[in-house]
Each structure stands twice: as structure tokens, then as C-alpha cells.
Amino acid sequence: MKRRAVLLSLLTSLAAIAVVACEEAAPEEPAAEPAPEPREPTEPASPNAESAARESARDAAQQLGRALKTRLLAAMAEGPRAAVEVCSNEARTITARVAEETGARVGRSSLRLRNPDNAGPAWVRTWLETTGERAAEGVTPTTTMADDGRVARFVAPIAIEGPCLTCHGPEDGIAPDVRALLDERYPEDHARGYQLGDLRGAIWAEVDVRETE
């Protein structure tokens, strides 16, 4: 009788161990990921807010153009090397200052970049590719809205003027010391070989639509 009780106790213990072992070996069910919340449709901008954003984008681009041109012409009075130094060292600072003052995202871009950092957003690239390499005459500034209607975009052509040829003209027309400086500062330079009146690229700005109460 005593042996039977011991055997029964032993079988009970083994059964308990087997249950524990099965529980430990069973893989855990992966937790179900919560379903994504439905995105609310974007409310269209009011006409007044859209108009204000368009105007702000245009003004920001024009402010950047004036600031850069004024500084470059002043540098050109000191010689073409000084102008290269301005483009290399000051243009980014001027652009950042205009962006801060206006609250816009602004910049310059081209199909033939001198500085790869100036590639700009995709919509500017699309505008450049659609416009193509051509004379700047007849290319007009354009203001549009992003597909969601919440961002105003402005883009205007940059034309090659006389002073621009000093650094952007045909290779054999650029002074050797200027070529050397360009090679040093811009090893990926693709912005030479232009003629007077060519479309150099674009100056652009974009502004988020802000509703007012």
C-alpha cells in the first residue's frame, strides 16, 4: 500500500513537470498590431490664406534674388575671385537669413549644378526638366499650390547676364585663376559653358498656408 502511494505521488509529479515543460516550449502568440487610425482628409485652404501664402512665397524668392545679386555685384567690383568667394562662403548664409526673416523655404537650383547642395525639392526639379535648357527669354515666374493645397510654391527663371559669364561662361573665356579656384571649390561643377541669355536655373520659394482667425 505504501509503495502504491509513493508510485502515485511520483506519477503526479512527472505529470506536473510535463505540463510545465509544454507551457515553456509553446511559442507565444505574436501581439496583434493596432489598426492604423484613419487619416482625416485635409481641409482645403481658404482663398485668403492661399492668396497670402502665394504672395509670401513670391516676396521671399524676390528678396533672396535681390540679396544675392547685390552682394555678388559688390564682390565683382573687387574682381571675379571675390565673387567666387561670395558664392562659396556667403550664399548659404544669405539664403538662411532670408528663410528666417520670411518664414519661407527658399533656394536656387539648376539642371547643371555647381554646388550639389542646391538641388532643391522635387517639384523644382520637375519645373527645370519641363522647362529644359533654353534661352531664358519667354520663361515666366510661376506660382502654384502643392497637391494638398497647403503649400504655396513660387519659381522664377535665372538668366545668364553679362557678369555671370565671368564664372559661368565658356571654358576658354574664364580666366585661368578663376578656373583654378572653381576647380578647387567645386570639384563637381557642371555650371560652365553658358551663353548670354541662357536659362541658368531657377530661384524658388515655398510657404505653408496659415489660416487666420
mmCIF file of C-alpha atoms in Angstrom:
data_model
loop_
_atom_site.group_PDB
_atom_site.id
_atom_site.type_symbol
_atom_site.label_atom_id
_atom_site.label_comp_id
_atom_site.label_asym_id
_atom_site.label_seq_id
_atom_site.Cartn_x
_atom_site.Cartn_y
_atom_site.Cartn_z
ATOM 1 C CA MET A 1 0.000 0.000 0.000
ATOM 2 C CA LYS A 2 2.833 2.322 0.877
ATOM 3 C CA ARG A 3 4.612 1.511 -2.434
ATOM 4 C CA ARG A 4 1.399 2.274 -4.304
ATOM 5 C CA ALA A 5 1.110 5.696 -2.635
ATOM 6 C CA VAL A 6 4.725 6.522 -3.478
ATOM 7 C CA LEU A 7 4.212 5.449 -7.107
ATOM 8 C CA LEU A 8 1.056 7.554 -7.380
ATOM 9 C CA SER A 9 2.886 10.572 -5.964
ATOM 10 C CA LEU A 10 5.752 10.065 -8.427
ATOM 11 C CA LEU A 11 3.379 9.859 -11.416
ATOM 12 C CA THR A 12 1.623 13.027 -10.282
ATOM 13 C CA SER A 13 4.949 14.898 -10.075
ATOM 14 C CA LEU A 14 6.005 13.719 -13.546
ATOM 15 C CA ALA A 15 2.678 14.864 -14.986
ATOM 16 C CA ALA A 16 3.123 18.288 -13.430
ATOM 17 C CA ILE A 17 6.654 18.562 -14.847
ATOM 18 C CA ALA A 18 5.375 17.604 -18.319
ATOM 19 C CA VAL A 19 2.715 20.299 -18.189
ATOM 20 C CA VAL A 20 5.260 22.938 -17.194
ATOM 21 C CA ALA A 21 7.616 21.798 -19.949
ATOM 22 C CA CYS A 22 4.872 22.082 -22.557
ATOM 23 C CA GLU A 23 3.947 25.561 -21.355
ATOM 24 C CA GLU A 24 7.555 26.727 -21.579
ATOM 25 C CA ALA A 25 8.083 25.264 -25.041
ATOM 26 C CA ALA A 26 4.900 26.604 -26.600
ATOM 27 C CA PRO A 27 5.642 29.678 -28.748
ATOM 28 C CA GLU A 28 3.951 32.864 -27.688
ATOM 29 C CA GLU A 29 1.281 34.234 -29.961
ATOM 30 C CA PRO A 30 2.529 37.482 -31.552
ATOM 31 C CA ALA A 31 0.747 40.504 -30.210
ATOM 32 C CA ALA A 32 -1.724 41.894 -32.678
ATOM 33 C CA GLU A 33 -0.648 45.289 -34.029
ATOM 34 C CA PRO A 34 -3.211 48.022 -33.557
ATOM 35 C CA ALA A 35 -5.019 49.010 -36.722
ATOM 36 C CA PRO A 36 -3.803 52.338 -38.104
ATOM 37 C CA GLU A 37 -6.079 55.236 -37.371
ATOM 38 C CA PRO A 38 -7.846 56.574 -40.447
ATOM 39 C CA ARG A 39 -6.286 59.801 -41.714
ATOM 40 C CA GLU A 40 -8.559 62.762 -41.726
ATOM 41 C CA PRO A 41 -8.957 64.433 -45.112
ATOM 42 C CA THR A 42 -7.034 67.678 -45.495
ATOM 43 C CA GLU A 43 -9.271 70.706 -45.296
ATOM 44 C CA PRO A 44 -8.890 72.999 -48.304
ATOM 45 C CA ALA A 45 -7.253 76.327 -47.584
ATOM 46 C CA SER A 46 -9.418 79.402 -47.550
ATOM 47 C CA PRO A 47 -8.955 81.749 -50.539
ATOM 48 C CA ASN A 48 -7.497 84.488 -48.343
ATOM 49 C CA ALA A 49 -4.957 82.174 -46.713
ATOM 50 C CA GLU A 50 -3.938 80.714 -50.067
ATOM 51 C CA SER A 51 -3.528 84.174 -51.588
ATOM 52 C CA ALA A 52 -1.395 85.326 -48.655
ATOM 53 C CA ALA A 53 0.844 82.253 -48.934
ATOM 54 C CA ARG A 54 1.315 82.764 -52.677
ATOM 55 C CA GLU A 55 2.298 86.381 -52.097
ATOM 56 C CA SER A 56 4.689 85.436 -49.297
ATOM 57 C CA ALA A 57 6.401 82.823 -51.468
ATOM 58 C CA ARG A 58 6.868 85.314 -54.291
ATOM 59 C CA ASP A 59 8.192 88.006 -51.944
ATOM 60 C CA ALA A 60 10.646 85.594 -50.293
ATOM 61 C CA ALA A 61 12.112 84.472 -53.622
ATOM 62 C CA GLN A 62 12.448 88.050 -54.812
ATOM 63 C CA GLN A 63 14.100 89.055 -51.536
ATOM 64 C CA LEU A 64 16.638 86.253 -51.918
ATOM 65 C CA GLY A 65 17.332 87.241 -55.518
ATOM 66 C CA ARG A 66 17.936 90.867 -54.591
ATOM 67 C CA ALA A 67 20.163 89.997 -51.642
ATOM 68 C CA LEU A 68 22.361 87.621 -53.642
ATOM 69 C CA LYS A 69 22.626 89.903 -56.663
ATOM 70 C CA THR A 70 23.522 92.936 -54.550
ATOM 71 C CA ARG A 71 26.263 91.042 -52.728
ATOM 72 C CA LEU A 72 27.655 89.475 -55.917
ATOM 73 C CA LEU A 73 27.811 92.769 -57.802
ATOM 74 C CA ALA A 74 29.632 94.345 -54.866
ATOM 75 C CA ALA A 75 32.100 91.458 -54.869
ATOM 76 C CA MET A 76 32.589 91.681 -58.642
ATOM 77 C CA ALA A 77 33.898 95.203 -58.129
ATOM 78 C CA GLU A 78 36.773 93.566 -56.259
ATOM 79 C CA GLY A 79 37.332 91.008 -59.018
ATOM 80 C CA PRO A 80 35.881 87.668 -60.121
ATOM 81 C CA ARG A 81 37.761 85.722 -57.472
ATOM 82 C CA ALA A 82 35.935 87.729 -54.816
ATOM 83 C CA ALA A 83 32.617 86.787 -56.443
ATOM 84 C CA VAL A 84 33.549 83.100 -56.300
ATOM 85 C CA GLU A 85 34.365 83.520 -52.622
ATOM 86 C CA VAL A 86 30.927 85.051 -52.024
ATOM 87 C CA CYS A 87 29.162 82.159 -53.748
ATOM 88 C CA SER A 88 31.294 79.665 -51.861
ATOM 89 C CA ASN A 89 31.215 81.217 -48.406
ATOM 90 C CA GLU A 90 28.276 83.619 -48.145
ATOM 91 C CA ALA A 91 25.436 82.465 -50.408
ATOM 92 C CA ARG A 92 24.261 79.792 -47.985
ATOM 93 C CA THR A 93 24.288 82.262 -45.089
ATOM 94 C CA ILE A 94 22.309 84.807 -47.107
ATOM 95 C CA THR A 95 19.781 82.144 -48.071
ATOM 96 C CA ALA A 96 19.379 81.018 -44.453
ATOM 97 C CA ARG A 97 18.895 84.613 -43.327
ATOM 98 C CA VAL A 98 16.152 85.239 -45.892
ATOM 99 C CA ALA A 99 14.446 81.990 -44.886
ATOM 100 C CA GLU A 100 14.488 83.041 -41.238
ATOM 101 C CA GLU A 101 13.232 86.553 -41.985
ATOM 102 C CA THR A 102 10.390 85.429 -44.240
ATOM 103 C CA GLY A 103 9.427 82.066 -42.778
ATOM 104 C CA ALA A 104 9.740 80.538 -46.247
ATOM 105 C CA ARG A 105 11.866 77.728 -47.611
ATOM 106 C CA VAL A 106 13.965 79.320 -50.325
ATOM 107 C CA GLY A 107 16.836 78.459 -52.615
ATOM 108 C CA ARG A 108 18.305 78.288 -56.105
ATOM 109 C CA SER A 109 18.624 75.281 -58.351
ATOM 110 C CA SER A 110 19.611 74.238 -61.861
ATOM 111 C CA LEU A 111 19.859 71.258 -64.166
ATOM 112 C CA ARG A 112 23.595 71.955 -64.201
ATOM 113 C CA LEU A 113 24.569 72.437 -60.597
ATOM 114 C CA ARG A 114 27.751 73.987 -59.356
ATOM 115 C CA ASN A 115 27.040 73.003 -55.769
ATOM 116 C CA PRO A 116 25.123 69.698 -55.373
ATOM 117 C CA ASP A 117 23.611 71.017 -52.137
ATOM 118 C CA ASN A 118 21.442 73.317 -54.272
ATOM 119 C CA ALA A 119 19.401 70.500 -55.806
ATOM 120 C CA GLY A 120 16.207 71.804 -54.205
ATOM 121 C CA PRO A 121 12.905 69.964 -53.735
ATOM 122 C CA ALA A 122 11.486 67.551 -56.292
ATOM 123 C CA TRP A 123 8.892 69.981 -57.652
ATOM 124 C CA VAL A 124 11.648 72.447 -58.589
ATOM 125 C CA ARG A 125 13.497 69.695 -60.414
ATOM 126 C CA THR A 126 10.298 68.886 -62.292
ATOM 127 C CA TRP A 127 9.912 72.539 -63.303
ATOM 128 C CA LEU A 128 13.509 72.668 -64.526
ATOM 129 C CA GLU A 129 13.162 69.471 -66.543
ATOM 130 C CA THR A 130 9.875 70.586 -68.056
ATOM 131 C CA THR A 131 11.300 73.994 -68.977
ATOM 132 C CA GLY A 132 14.508 72.470 -70.300
ATOM 133 C CA GLU A 133 17.811 74.078 -71.258
ATOM 134 C CA ARG A 134 16.940 77.051 -73.423
ATOM 135 C CA ALA A 135 17.067 80.822 -73.613
ATOM 136 C CA ALA A 136 15.607 82.485 -70.548
ATOM 137 C CA GLU A 137 13.506 84.834 -72.657
ATOM 138 C CA GLY A 138 9.867 83.845 -72.520
ATOM 139 C CA VAL A 139 10.203 81.840 -69.296
ATOM 140 C CA THR A 140 7.923 83.478 -66.767
ATOM 141 C CA PRO A 141 7.661 83.232 -62.982
ATOM 142 C CA THR A 142 5.052 80.754 -61.797
ATOM 143 C CA THR A 143 3.043 80.416 -58.610
ATOM 144 C CA THR A 144 1.283 77.136 -57.861
ATOM 145 C CA MET A 145 -0.142 75.206 -54.937
ATOM 146 C CA ALA A 146 1.010 71.773 -53.776
ATOM 147 C CA ASP A 147 -1.363 68.888 -54.427
ATOM 148 C CA ASP A 148 -2.703 69.012 -50.874
ATOM 149 C CA GLY A 149 -3.435 72.729 -51.202
ATOM 150 C CA ARG A 150 -1.450 73.564 -48.075
ATOM 151 C CA VAL A 151 1.817 74.868 -49.563
ATOM 152 C CA ALA A 152 2.272 77.780 -51.968
ATOM 153 C CA ARG A 153 5.157 77.496 -54.424
ATOM 154 C CA PHE A 154 6.891 80.194 -56.443
ATOM 155 C CA VAL A 155 9.604 79.690 -59.046
ATOM 156 C CA ALA A 156 11.280 82.216 -61.335
ATOM 157 C CA PRO A 157 13.952 81.851 -64.024
ATOM 158 C CA ILE A 158 17.561 82.916 -63.534
ATOM 159 C CA ALA A 159 19.053 84.262 -66.758
ATOM 160 C CA ILE A 160 22.727 84.475 -67.661
ATOM 161 C CA GLU A 161 23.685 88.159 -67.718
ATOM 162 C CA GLY A 162 27.000 89.696 -68.737
ATOM 163 C CA PRO A 163 28.746 89.489 -65.347
ATOM 164 C CA CYS A 164 27.660 85.838 -64.973
ATOM 165 C CA LEU A 165 29.874 84.802 -67.900
ATOM 166 C CA THR A 166 32.951 85.523 -65.802
ATOM 167 C CA CYS A 167 32.330 82.311 -63.857
ATOM 168 C CA HIS A 168 29.641 80.529 -65.897
ATOM 169 C CA GLY A 169 30.639 81.250 -69.493
ATOM 170 C CA PRO A 170 32.522 79.086 -71.993
ATOM 171 C CA GLU A 171 35.553 77.355 -70.506
ATOM 172 C CA ASP A 172 38.038 79.216 -72.693
ATOM 173 C CA GLY A 173 36.522 82.535 -71.656
ATOM 174 C CA ILE A 174 37.050 82.021 -67.931
ATOM 175 C CA ALA A 175 40.331 83.390 -66.587
ATOM 176 C CA PRO A 176 42.816 80.647 -65.605
ATOM 177 C CA ASP A 177 42.998 81.756 -61.974
ATOM 178 C CA VAL A 178 39.199 81.757 -61.752
ATOM 179 C CA ARG A 179 39.024 78.288 -63.326
ATOM 180 C CA ALA A 180 41.563 77.035 -60.799
ATOM 181 C CA LEU A 181 39.557 78.473 -57.912
ATOM 182 C CA LEU A 182 36.326 76.974 -59.254
ATOM 183 C CA ASP A 183 38.009 73.584 -59.622
ATOM 184 C CA GLU A 184 39.202 73.819 -56.032
ATOM 185 C CA ARG A 185 35.905 74.936 -54.504
ATOM 186 C CA TYR A 186 33.531 72.960 -56.727
ATOM 187 C CA PRO A 187 35.013 69.621 -57.817
ATOM 188 C CA GLU A 188 31.568 68.570 -59.133
ATOM 189 C CA ASP A 189 30.977 71.803 -61.070
ATOM 190 C CA HIS A 190 28.642 71.464 -64.071
ATOM 191 C CA ALA A 191 27.747 75.151 -64.361
ATOM 192 C CA ARG A 192 30.077 76.354 -67.106
ATOM 193 C CA GLY A 193 29.597 76.745 -70.835
ATOM 194 C CA TYR A 194 26.605 79.080 -70.763
ATOM 195 C CA GLN A 195 25.961 81.832 -73.285
ATOM 196 C CA LEU A 196 24.488 85.269 -72.682
ATOM 197 C CA GLY A 197 20.724 84.990 -72.214
ATOM 198 C CA ASP A 198 20.705 81.270 -71.397
ATOM 199 C CA LEU A 199 18.455 79.935 -68.677
ATOM 200 C CA ARG A 200 20.842 79.311 -65.792
ATOM 201 C CA GLY A 201 18.310 77.807 -63.428
ATOM 202 C CA ALA A 202 15.619 78.915 -61.015
ATOM 203 C CA ILE A 203 15.107 80.741 -57.774
ATOM 204 C CA TRP A 204 12.313 79.227 -55.714
ATOM 205 C CA ALA A 205 10.345 79.549 -52.503
ATOM 206 C CA GLU A 206 7.585 77.655 -50.757
ATOM 207 C CA VAL A 207 5.383 78.791 -47.889
ATOM 208 C CA ASP A 208 2.955 76.809 -45.745
ATOM 209 C CA VAL A 209 -0.607 78.108 -45.801
ATOM 210 C CA ARG A 210 -1.535 79.610 -42.440
ATOM 211 C CA GLU A 211 -5.156 80.188 -41.616
ATOM 212 C CA THR A 212 -6.007 83.305 -39.630
ATOM 213 C CA GLU A 213 -8.934 83.542 -37.272
#
